[in-house]
Amino acid sequence: MIIFNKISIEIFTVNEVDEEEQGLKYGAQHVIKLFVPVSLCMLVVVATINTISFYSTKDVYLLYTPFHELSDDKGEKLWNALANSLILMIFIVIMTILLIVLYKKRCYKVIHGWLILSSFMLLFIFSYLFLEELLRAYNIPMDYPTALLIMWNFGVMGMIAIHWQSPLKLQQGYLIFVAALMALVFIKYLPEWTTWAVLAVISVWDLVAVLCPKGPLRILVETAQERNEPIFPALIYSSTILYTYLGAHTPTERNTATNSSSNTTSPHTSSSSASSLRPGNHNQSVANVSAEEAAGFTEEWSTNLEQRIARRQTEVQASCLQNPNRSSEYRTITTTAIAANVSSTAEEQEERGIKLGLGDFIFYSVLVGKASSYGDWTTTIACFVAILIGLCLTLLLLAIWRKALPALPISITFGLIFCFATSFLMNPFLEELSARQVFI
């Protein structure tokens, strides 16, 4: 499950004209697209921690944390937490480097098998444990055949949605649930102080792995961009529906698709363009080009074709407005062209989506969920707000610098500062004011 480590935020843009202005506008428009899923993930974890006591009790620990912090000495607890976090960090580094090596060697089947196995464990085994504890907490009776049927349908649909294809909202919902479930697993099986130490250490690792020239996550992102391949959907949350489709096509194919879509004024034009791509029709395409040039359809004529079509459509539309009784044939063509332009613009907007690593969802939720486990709503809300502020600043820097950035350091740093400041400074101050009947 450590495969859900951290994939940095990525941004893909279509045009590079007015980069800074478009980037700022783009970031402002899409902030809400990340605030909603991140907030939902954290709310699911907080609600679970406060209603199901199973995830708040410490009875079993992970293999990566051999020191269980059973002593009452704070110095020994601190030493145990640092040792556990370093061991877990070494394991994460090894797994990340292994993932990069497999990706560099194009061992896609091994990576997909790895991710499918991790998703299978989360969607079937840990989801069943979650359902069992949920039913026990709310005292809801359910027989085993019904529970197994529900888990089978839920798990199979999740595997299809994450690793194959499904509606975007369904895939996003499963990714949010998987991240929340993984966060609950960390809260349940990590020792008390180790959880805070892991959050601090993973933020530093995230900074190094993304921003260093030879950082493994930076190498992964750059390699995926060079190969024009999508990062595996089980590792990343995408706010756009066209991400997988666009990433699976080469630049040549994209240009071909763009050219064919721009020349769809008649079915015969698109079919002739498609036939010219076939090797067997090379001589026929050359003859067609020569015949077109002889008939006056030169290269200059083809280049200015779109401008002439747009000018004629404007004239026809104006004429139709002046004479409503005129035949609707031209208006149909104009409406179709306008609809095509609108759809292409919408597709361009969808291409420019934000991608946030699933690991970011997990560790955001771990921080807020751990704060809520103490039963202090002031601290929980402070951590929640701090993480959103940090994410907003990260997106602002992303729009300015226009390159992959780590999403954990700012948000986790703000969250830790707000958490301990609220717990050790704000709460005692508020309790003292309440005891003295002082109202501000």
Coordinates of C-alpha atoms in Angstrom, one line a residue:
M1 CA 0.0 0.0 0.0
I2 CA 3.0 2.3 0.2
I3 CA 2.6 2.6 -3.6
F4 CA 0.1 5.4 -2.9
N5 CA 3.2 7.4 -1.8
K6 CA 3.2 10.8 -3.6
I7 CA 2.8 11.9 -7.1
S8 CA 3.3 15.7 -7.4
I9 CA 0.8 18.1 -8.8
E10 CA 1.0 18.4 -12.6
I11 CA -0.4 20.9 -14.9
F12 CA -0.9 20.5 -18.7
T13 CA -1.7 23.4 -20.9
V14 CA -2.6 23.6 -24.6
N15 CA -1.3 27.0 -25.6
E16 CA 1.7 28.9 -24.4
V17 CA 0.5 32.4 -25.3
D18 CA 0.3 34.7 -22.4
E19 CA 1.5 32.0 -20.0
E20 CA 1.5 33.9 -16.8
E21 CA -1.8 35.5 -17.3
Q22 CA -3.5 32.3 -18.4
G23 CA -1.8 30.4 -15.6
L24 CA -3.2 32.6 -12.9
K25 CA -6.6 32.6 -14.4
Y26 CA -6.4 28.8 -14.8
G27 CA -5.4 28.3 -11.2
A28 CA -8.1 30.5 -9.9
Q29 CA -10.8 28.6 -11.9
H30 CA -9.7 25.2 -10.8
V31 CA -8.9 25.7 -7.1
I32 CA -12.5 24.6 -6.3
K33 CA -12.0 21.4 -8.3
L34 CA -9.4 20.3 -5.7
F35 CA -10.9 21.9 -2.6
V36 CA -14.0 19.8 -2.9
P37 CA -12.4 16.3 -3.2
V38 CA -9.7 17.1 -0.6
S39 CA -12.4 18.4 1.8
L40 CA -14.6 15.3 1.2
C41 CA -11.7 13.0 1.9
M42 CA -10.8 14.7 5.2
L43 CA -14.5 14.8 6.2
V44 CA -14.9 11.1 5.6
V45 CA -11.9 10.4 7.8
V46 CA -13.0 12.8 10.6
A47 CA -16.5 11.4 10.6
T48 CA -15.2 7.8 10.8
I49 CA -12.8 8.6 13.6
N50 CA -15.5 10.2 15.7
T51 CA -18.1 7.4 15.1
I52 CA -16.1 4.2 14.9
S53 CA -13.9 3.6 17.8
F54 CA -12.0 0.8 16.0
Y55 CA -9.7 3.2 14.2
S56 CA -8.8 5.1 17.4
T57 CA -7.7 2.0 19.4
K58 CA -4.0 0.9 19.3
D59 CA -3.6 -2.8 19.5
V60 CA -1.8 -3.9 16.3
Y61 CA 1.1 -2.1 14.6
L62 CA 2.6 -2.1 11.1
L63 CA 5.7 -4.2 10.4
Y64 CA 7.6 -1.0 9.5
T65 CA 7.2 0.3 13.0
P66 CA 9.0 -2.1 15.4
F67 CA 9.1 0.4 18.3
H68 CA 5.6 0.7 19.8
E69 CA 6.2 3.6 22.2
L70 CA 5.0 1.7 25.2
S71 CA 7.1 3.6 27.7
D72 CA 5.9 6.7 29.6
D73 CA 9.2 8.5 29.2
K74 CA 8.8 11.3 26.6
G75 CA 12.4 11.1 25.5
E76 CA 12.1 7.4 24.7
K77 CA 8.8 8.0 22.9
L78 CA 10.5 10.7 20.8
W79 CA 13.4 8.4 20.0
N80 CA 11.0 5.5 19.0
A81 CA 9.0 7.9 16.8
L82 CA 12.1 9.1 14.9
A83 CA 13.4 5.6 14.5
N84 CA 10.0 4.3 13.2
S85 CA 9.7 7.3 10.8
L86 CA 13.1 6.7 9.4
I87 CA 12.4 3.0 8.9
L88 CA 9.2 3.8 7.1
M89 CA 10.9 6.5 5.1
I90 CA 13.6 4.1 3.9
F91 CA 10.9 1.6 2.8
I92 CA 9.1 4.4 0.9
V93 CA 12.3 5.5 -0.8
I94 CA 13.0 1.9 -1.9
M95 CA 9.5 1.3 -3.2
T96 CA 9.6 4.7 -5.1
I97 CA 13.0 3.9 -6.7
L98 CA 11.7 0.4 -7.6
L99 CA 8.7 2.0 -9.3
I100 CA 10.9 4.4 -11.2
V101 CA 13.1 1.6 -12.4
L102 CA 10.2 -0.4 -13.6
Y103 CA 8.7 2.6 -15.4
K104 CA 12.0 3.4 -17.0
K105 CA 12.4 -0.2 -18.2
R106 CA 8.7 -0.1 -19.5
C107 CA 7.7 -2.9 -17.2
Y108 CA 4.1 -1.8 -17.4
K109 CA 2.5 -5.2 -16.7
V110 CA 4.5 -5.5 -13.4
I111 CA 3.4 -2.0 -12.3
H112 CA -0.2 -2.6 -13.3
G113 CA -0.2 -5.9 -11.4
W114 CA 1.3 -4.1 -8.3
L115 CA -1.3 -1.4 -8.4
I116 CA -4.2 -3.9 -9.0
L117 CA -3.1 -6.0 -6.0
S118 CA -3.0 -2.9 -3.8
S119 CA -6.4 -1.7 -5.0
F120 CA -7.8 -5.2 -4.5
M121 CA -6.6 -5.3 -0.9
L122 CA -8.1 -1.8 -0.2
L123 CA -11.4 -2.4 -2.1
F124 CA -12.1 -5.9 -0.8
I125 CA -10.2 -6.6 2.5
F126 CA -10.0 -3.2 4.1
S127 CA -13.4 -2.2 2.8
Y128 CA -14.9 -5.3 4.4
L129 CA -13.3 -4.4 7.7
F130 CA -14.7 -0.9 7.4
L131 CA -18.2 -2.2 6.6
E132 CA -18.0 -4.6 9.5
E133 CA -17.0 -1.9 12.0
L134 CA -19.5 0.5 10.6
L135 CA -22.4 -1.9 11.0
R136 CA -21.2 -2.7 14.5
A137 CA -20.9 0.9 15.5
Y138 CA -24.5 1.7 14.4
N139 CA -25.8 -1.7 15.5
I140 CA -27.2 -2.6 12.1
P141 CA -27.8 -6.4 11.5
M142 CA -26.7 -7.9 8.2
D143 CA -26.2 -11.5 7.2
Y144 CA -22.9 -12.6 5.6
P145 CA -24.3 -13.4 2.1
T146 CA -25.7 -9.9 1.8
A147 CA -22.5 -8.4 3.1
L148 CA -20.4 -10.5 0.6
L149 CA -22.7 -9.5 -2.3
I150 CA -22.3 -5.8 -1.4
M151 CA -18.6 -6.1 -1.2
W152 CA -18.3 -8.0 -4.4
N153 CA -20.3 -5.4 -6.4
F154 CA -18.5 -2.6 -4.7
G155 CA -15.0 -4.0 -5.2
V156 CA -15.5 -5.1 -8.8
M157 CA -17.0 -1.8 -9.8
G158 CA -14.1 0.0 -8.1
M159 CA -11.5 -2.1 -9.9
I160 CA -13.2 -1.3 -13.2
A161 CA -13.5 2.4 -12.4
I162 CA -9.9 2.8 -11.3
H163 CA -8.0 0.6 -13.7
W164 CA -10.2 0.6 -16.8
Q165 CA -12.9 3.2 -17.6
S166 CA -16.0 4.7 -16.0
P167 CA -17.7 8.0 -15.6
L168 CA -15.4 10.6 -14.2
K169 CA -17.4 11.2 -11.0
L170 CA -17.5 7.5 -10.2
Q171 CA -13.7 7.2 -10.6
Q172 CA -13.1 10.3 -8.5
G173 CA -15.4 8.9 -5.8
Y174 CA -13.6 5.6 -5.6
L175 CA -10.2 7.4 -5.5
I176 CA -11.4 9.6 -2.6
F177 CA -12.7 6.6 -0.7
V178 CA -9.5 4.6 -1.3
A179 CA -7.4 7.6 0.0
A180 CA -9.7 8.0 3.1
L181 CA -9.4 4.2 3.8
M182 CA -5.7 4.3 3.5
A183 CA -5.5 7.3 5.9
L184 CA -7.6 5.4 8.4
V185 CA -5.2 2.4 8.1
F186 CA -2.3 4.7 8.9
I187 CA -4.1 6.3 11.9
K188 CA -5.1 2.9 13.2
Y189 CA -1.8 1.0 12.9
L190 CA 0.9 3.8 13.4
P191 CA 2.0 4.6 17.0
E192 CA 1.0 7.9 18.5
W193 CA 4.1 10.0 18.1
T194 CA 5.2 8.1 15.0
T195 CA 2.3 9.5 13.1
W196 CA 3.4 13.1 13.6
A197 CA 7.0 12.3 12.9
V198 CA 6.0 10.5 9.6
L199 CA 4.0 13.6 8.5
A200 CA 7.1 15.8 9.0
V201 CA 9.5 13.4 7.4
I202 CA 7.3 12.7 4.4
S203 CA 7.0 16.4 3.7
V204 CA 10.8 16.8 3.5
W205 CA 11.0 13.7 1.3
D206 CA 8.3 15.1 -1.0
L207 CA 10.3 18.4 -1.3
V208 CA 13.5 16.5 -2.2
A209 CA 11.8 14.0 -4.5
V210 CA 10.0 16.6 -6.7
L211 CA 12.4 19.6 -6.8
C212 CA 15.8 17.9 -6.9
P213 CA 17.1 17.4 -10.5
K214 CA 17.5 13.7 -9.9
G215 CA 14.5 13.3 -7.6
P216 CA 12.6 10.1 -8.3
L217 CA 9.2 11.7 -8.6
R218 CA 10.5 14.4 -10.9
I219 CA 12.1 11.7 -13.1
L220 CA 8.7 9.9 -13.2
V221 CA 6.8 13.1 -14.2
E222 CA 9.4 14.1 -16.8
T223 CA 9.6 10.6 -18.3
A224 CA 5.8 10.4 -18.6
Q225 CA 5.8 13.8 -20.3
E226 CA 8.6 12.8 -22.7
R227 CA 6.7 9.6 -23.6
N228 CA 3.4 11.4 -23.8
E229 CA 1.9 8.8 -21.5
P230 CA -0.6 9.2 -18.6
I231 CA 0.5 8.5 -15.1
F232 CA -1.3 5.5 -13.7
P233 CA -4.8 6.4 -12.6
A234 CA -4.5 4.5 -9.4
L235 CA -1.8 6.9 -8.3
I236 CA -3.3 10.2 -9.3
Y237 CA -6.5 12.2 -9.0
S238 CA -7.5 14.1 -12.1
S239 CA -10.0 16.9 -12.4
T240 CA -10.4 16.3 -16.2
I241 CA -12.2 13.5 -18.1
L242 CA -9.9 13.6 -21.1
Y243 CA -6.6 13.0 -19.3
T244 CA -6.3 9.3 -20.0
Y245 CA -7.4 9.7 -23.6
L246 CA -5.0 12.6 -24.3
G247 CA -2.1 11.0 -22.6
A248 CA -2.5 7.8 -24.6
H249 CA -1.9 9.5 -28.0
T250 CA 1.3 10.6 -29.5
P251 CA 1.8 14.2 -30.7
T252 CA 1.6 13.1 -34.3
E253 CA -1.8 11.5 -33.7
R254 CA -3.0 14.6 -31.9
N255 CA -2.0 16.8 -34.8
T256 CA -3.6 14.5 -37.2
A257 CA -6.8 14.5 -35.1
T258 CA -6.7 18.3 -34.9
N259 CA -6.3 18.7 -38.7
S260 CA -9.0 16.2 -39.5
S261 CA -11.4 18.0 -37.1
S262 CA -10.7 21.4 -38.6
N263 CA -11.4 20.1 -42.1
T264 CA -14.8 18.5 -41.4
T265 CA -16.8 20.8 -43.7
S266 CA -18.0 17.8 -45.7
P267 CA -17.8 14.0 -45.2
H268 CA -15.9 13.6 -48.4
T269 CA -13.0 15.8 -47.2
S270 CA -12.6 13.8 -44.0
S271 CA -12.7 10.5 -45.8
S272 CA -10.1 11.5 -48.3
S273 CA -7.8 12.7 -45.5
A274 CA -8.2 9.4 -43.8
S275 CA -7.5 7.4 -46.9
S276 CA -4.4 9.5 -47.6
L277 CA -2.8 8.2 -44.4
R278 CA -2.8 4.7 -45.6
P279 CA 0.4 3.5 -47.3
G280 CA -1.4 1.7 -50.0
N281 CA -3.1 4.8 -51.3
H282 CA 0.0 7.0 -51.6
N283 CA -0.1 7.2 -55.4
Q284 CA -3.8 7.9 -55.4
S285 CA -3.3 10.7 -52.9
V286 CA -0.5 12.3 -55.0
A287 CA -2.8 12.2 -58.0
N288 CA -5.6 13.8 -56.1
V289 CA -3.3 16.6 -54.9
S290 CA -2.1 17.2 -58.5
A291 CA -5.7 17.3 -59.8
E292 CA -6.7 19.7 -57.1
E293 CA -3.8 22.0 -57.9
A294 CA -4.7 21.9 -61.6
A295 CA -8.3 22.8 -60.7
G296 CA -7.1 25.9 -58.8
F297 CA -7.1 24.4 -55.2
T298 CA -3.6 25.5 -54.4
E299 CA -1.9 25.4 -51.0
E300 CA -2.6 29.1 -50.5
W301 CA -6.3 28.4 -51.2
S302 CA -6.3 25.6 -48.6
T303 CA -4.6 27.8 -46.0
N304 CA -7.1 30.6 -46.3
L305 CA -10.1 28.2 -46.4
E306 CA -11.0 28.5 -42.8
Q307 CA -10.9 32.3 -42.9
R308 CA -13.2 32.3 -45.9
I309 CA -15.6 29.9 -44.3
A310 CA -15.8 31.9 -41.1
R311 CA -16.4 35.1 -43.1
R312 CA -19.1 33.5 -45.1
Q313 CA -20.8 32.1 -42.0
T314 CA -20.9 35.5 -40.5
E315 CA -22.4 37.0 -43.6
V316 CA -25.0 34.2 -43.9
Q317 CA -26.0 34.5 -40.2
A318 CA -26.4 38.3 -40.6
S319 CA -28.5 37.7 -43.8
C320 CA -30.7 35.2 -42.0
L321 CA -31.4 37.6 -39.2
Q322 CA -32.6 40.2 -41.7
N323 CA -34.7 37.7 -43.6
P324 CA -36.2 35.1 -41.3
N325 CA -38.2 33.4 -44.1
R326 CA -35.0 32.3 -45.8
S327 CA -34.2 28.6 -46.1
S328 CA -32.7 27.2 -42.9
E329 CA -30.0 25.2 -44.7
Y330 CA -27.3 27.8 -44.2
R331 CA -28.4 28.4 -40.6
T332 CA -28.0 24.7 -39.9
I333 CA -24.4 24.7 -41.3
T334 CA -23.6 27.8 -39.3
T335 CA -25.1 26.4 -36.1
T336 CA -23.1 23.1 -36.6
A337 CA -19.9 25.0 -37.1
I338 CA -20.5 27.1 -34.0
A339 CA -21.3 24.0 -32.0
A340 CA -18.1 22.4 -33.2
N341 CA -16.1 25.4 -32.1
V342 CA -17.8 25.5 -28.7
S343 CA -17.1 21.7 -28.2
S344 CA -13.5 22.1 -29.2
T345 CA -13.1 25.0 -26.8
A346 CA -14.6 22.9 -24.0
E347 CA -12.2 20.1 -24.8
E348 CA -9.3 22.5 -24.6
Q349 CA -10.5 23.6 -21.2
E350 CA -10.8 20.0 -20.1
E351 CA -7.3 19.2 -21.3
R352 CA -6.0 21.9 -18.9
G353 CA -6.8 20.0 -15.8
I354 CA -5.0 19.7 -12.4
K355 CA -3.6 16.4 -11.2
L356 CA -3.1 15.8 -7.5
G357 CA -1.3 12.7 -6.2
L358 CA -3.4 10.3 -4.1
G359 CA -0.6 10.4 -1.5
D360 CA -1.5 14.0 -0.8
F361 CA -5.1 13.1 -0.1
I362 CA -3.9 10.4 2.3
F363 CA -1.5 12.5 4.4
Y364 CA -3.8 15.5 4.5
S365 CA -6.5 13.2 5.9
V366 CA -4.0 11.5 8.3
L367 CA -3.2 14.9 9.8
V368 CA -6.8 16.0 10.2
G369 CA -8.0 12.6 11.4
K370 CA -5.3 12.3 14.0
A371 CA -6.1 15.8 15.3
S372 CA -9.8 14.9 15.5
S373 CA -9.0 11.7 17.5
Y374 CA -8.2 13.8 20.5
G375 CA -11.8 15.1 20.6
D376 CA -10.9 18.7 20.2
W377 CA -12.9 20.3 17.4
T378 CA -11.0 23.6 17.6
T379 CA -7.8 21.8 16.7
T380 CA -9.5 19.8 14.0
I381 CA -11.0 22.8 12.3
A382 CA -7.7 24.7 12.6
C383 CA -5.9 21.8 10.8
F384 CA -8.6 21.6 8.2
V385 CA -8.3 25.3 7.4
A386 CA -4.5 25.2 7.4
I387 CA -4.4 22.4 4.9
L388 CA -6.7 24.2 2.5
I389 CA -4.7 27.5 2.9
G390 CA -1.5 25.5 2.1
L391 CA -3.1 23.9 -0.9
C392 CA -4.2 27.3 -2.2
L393 CA -0.7 28.7 -1.9
T394 CA 0.7 25.6 -3.7
L395 CA -1.8 26.1 -6.6
L396 CA -0.8 29.8 -6.7
L397 CA 2.9 28.9 -7.0
L398 CA 1.9 26.2 -9.6
A399 CA 0.2 28.8 -11.8
I400 CA 3.2 31.2 -11.5
W401 CA 6.1 28.7 -12.0
R402 CA 4.1 26.3 -14.3
K403 CA 6.0 23.2 -13.4
A404 CA 5.4 20.1 -11.2
L405 CA 5.5 21.1 -7.5
P406 CA 5.2 19.1 -4.3
A407 CA 1.8 19.5 -2.7
L408 CA 2.7 18.3 0.8
P409 CA 5.3 20.6 2.3
I410 CA 3.3 23.9 2.6
S411 CA 0.0 22.3 3.7
I412 CA 1.6 19.8 6.1
T413 CA 3.8 22.5 7.6
F414 CA 0.8 24.8 8.1
G415 CA -1.2 21.9 9.5
L416 CA 1.4 20.9 12.1
I417 CA 1.9 24.5 13.2
F418 CA -1.8 25.2 13.5
C419 CA -2.3 21.8 15.3
F420 CA 0.3 22.3 18.0
A421 CA -0.3 26.0 18.4
T422 CA -4.0 25.5 18.9
S423 CA -3.5 22.5 21.3
F424 CA -0.8 24.1 23.5
L425 CA -1.5 27.8 23.1
M426 CA -5.1 28.6 21.9
N427 CA -7.0 26.0 23.9
P428 CA -5.5 26.8 27.3
F429 CA -6.0 30.5 26.6
L430 CA -9.7 29.9 25.7
E431 CA -10.2 27.7 28.8
E432 CA -8.7 30.4 31.0
L433 CA -11.0 33.1 29.5
S434 CA -14.0 30.8 30.0
A435 CA -13.0 30.1 33.6
R436 CA -12.7 33.8 34.3
Q437 CA -15.9 34.7 32.4
V438 CA -14.0 37.0 30.0
F439 CA -15.5 37.4 26.6
I440 CA -13.7 38.9 23.7

